């Protein structure tokens, strides 16, 4: 295997692994905080139990997120020293801020997890809020760095070297607002729907369980608003891409030739030889309308750059299509949930709704993975769009296939273990009927914990 | 001279120092988990686990902070280290991953004893391997071969193995490991009220203290051939006072352990290890990656450095009170310890 390819694959695998835990690290604290707040407000012990079980269930995920994130920070140098030499001074800023966000997250996570009996309830809730806020902040900072790779600003080039560096301008790069918004919403939509889906699945087997009913409601409260907003923020992202990263947009939409009034190409297989997309559904003027809000706008095609500079068009096109399809499904389900909630208030009694939610369990995570594939594969062959090529950023060390195999094996192993442990955790969720709980002796409640 | 750059290089070192004192002791805890023995084996392990659990993730972030500060403020140094030390750092990362996840799996995962032991062993062995590799990487930097350009030593072995695969870096690896084990054994008596367990850790601390002295002597002896390091470690005007101070801290730590003055021992042991770290840094000053990259030549442009200092200041305002709160909650137990 070629060294550059191995490095790209290793980076991709590491990031694809980390993002699962990053999503959970951003989303789950919100769910826990909402449940705990419900407990403080209503005095209903089930909410407290719920917050504690969620905390216990995700502790493993936080740990794996922290260590896989550490690997990434090193890999930026181990695999891409040329990138870091170029970019460190320009985008180190968000990474440094991210470092502090990690600190806050890790500190207050420790307090949250182990402090149930050490601190008063309100301080405990506050610790949870800090975890949620710093989880979000760390996601925002790292995505700002990524947005800069897509739309680099804040420096000038002099003989291939960056000069006149303005880190604050780099922070405020054009892709930053849309990407960070889209990423934060993705975290809430993905975790909200995953948790809701699991509890919906369990409710389908025993609908009276008060524990799952509460869990479902909270998870939907977090997931649904985000899922509804996600296509809107995706539209903002797409317009930003159309403006600043035309080649990526062309690959996403399989636009081979520059044209005005470009159609929206749904699905299909982009054929690089004939430069056409077979078997696709075409909506006339759709793309021009979506990307520039003008039915006759000119959309640049892949033909604006030499073929050697094309990204992997089928992969980018398909990743993007899949994200949009999943996002559409999630948004529709979220609207259905909202409509039911407004009309009857009882979500857990509608079996078809529960089935639709259960079906969405993995969708937010899958959408996030393919969304990142769109962004990252679509940027190739550049690591910094239009400025630095990936092949000029890679480490000179030969034999990169060895670390690639090593880390891939490690992550497969961890992935299997985490999945097994989570599965066991979910199987052991309690069966509590409405009304019974409050009368149980305190010891009995924790009998199975 | 570039004041901001020097301050930020100092901040990198402070982060590393905190990492060594806090996360280092967590690694050391893993060493004692591996070496747990005697009738109270299980109790020793659970004291270690309880001491580590609430703080290890926060302790671990010090390494991340050192790393991001390094690549923000001194990008060429970060690139050079990453290229030449790819192999030991990648292996250390595997250790970091296994140790952190195995610890979490053991705490939250299996109820069955057998499964627990399984993860415990993985946690413990990763806690031994990782500090050794990190120490080796530091030793390789100190030995002054990492800064040479890759082009000057063609071939995989010469370019990526030879700089760290030799006696002196390995001796620093062993030294780091013994230091971490020593720190843990000195800290641990304060984590329990059980006098017998305290005695267990006391014996371990005494043994580890002697091991620190021995492995330190070996490392010092092996540094003989390394000219610039020798000049720094032995020739500089501050060298003798620093060595004396380090030795005094070490003796005080051992005496504290011997006399069961745990708090005194804690402070003295932490000072000893910190002084060793600062000794290394002063020894190679002004080089970040000898023999080529200095603080000045690697420093990012002034705009970046200024902002990094602002970020550090603001971040510190958030960080230190939070850390204080965390440690007060979980580490201020055992009132009758002294
Ligand atoms: C729950 C996850 C999720 C869902 C439902 C969607 N997305 Fe997305 N999308 C992401 C999760 C995501 C992501 C993984 O978070 C990405 C990768 C990079 C980024 O900033 O967000 C992303 C990137 C991304 C980009 C590329 C940004 C860039 O490269 O700069 C575009 C244009 C869209 N999305 C558009 C959409 C549209 C039109 C959706 C309509 C339904 C949609 N996304 C749903
Ligand atoms: C967590 C979500 C992310 C995923 C799933 C992801 C995925 C990927 C993939 C698949 C590649 C290989 C692309 C290729 O070479 O074809 C890659 C490369 C890379 N990514 Fe990301 N990425 C993510 C976020 C980020 C972020 C936030 C950063 C920012 C700092 C980043 C920095 C890089 C770098 C430096 C490379 C290597 C250079 C390159 O191939 O362009 N990634 N990523
Ligand atoms: C879109 C991409 C990413 C997002 C949204 C994200 C977000 C997060 C979050 C929320 C956490 C805390 C996780 C937890 O505690 O479970 C985390 C951990 C971490 N991430 Fe990422 N991350 C992303 C990509 C990256 C990249 C590219 C890097 C490295 C350059 C990175 C470095 C880290 C580190 C070092 C940690 C560990 C912090 C600790 O020890 O607590 N992340 N990330």
Short mmCIF file of C-alpha atoms in Angstrom, two decimals, chain A residues 8 247 275 302 304-312 379-382 389 391:
data_model
loop_
_atom_site.label_atom_id
_atom_site.label_comp_id
_atom_site.label_asym_id
_atom_site.label_seq_id
_atom_site.Cartn_x
_atom_site.Cartn_y
_atom_site.Cartn_z
CA UNK A 8 -5.18 9.00 4.69
CA UNK A 247 -15.23 21.56 -6.85
CA UNK A 275 -18.91 12.22 -17.47
CA UNK A 302 -15.82 19.48 -12.21
CA UNK A 304 -13.17 23.89 -13.88
CA UNK A 305 -10.15 21.93 -12.65
CA UNK A 306 -7.98 19.26 -14.32
CA UNK A 307 -9.10 15.70 -13.77
CA UNK A 308 -6.05 15.01 -11.60
CA UNK A 309 -7.49 17.46 -9.09
CA UNK A 310 -10.88 15.81 -8.83
CA UNK A 311 -11.88 14.25 -5.56
CA UNK A 312 -13.38 10.75 -5.57
CA UNK A 379 -11.60 18.47 -0.20
CA UNK A 380 -9.05 16.13 -1.80
CA UNK A 381 -6.44 16.42 -3.19
CA UNK A 382 -6.03 19.35 -0.85
CA UNK A 389 -1.81 19.34 -1.13
CA UNK A 391 0.66 14.58 -0.56
#
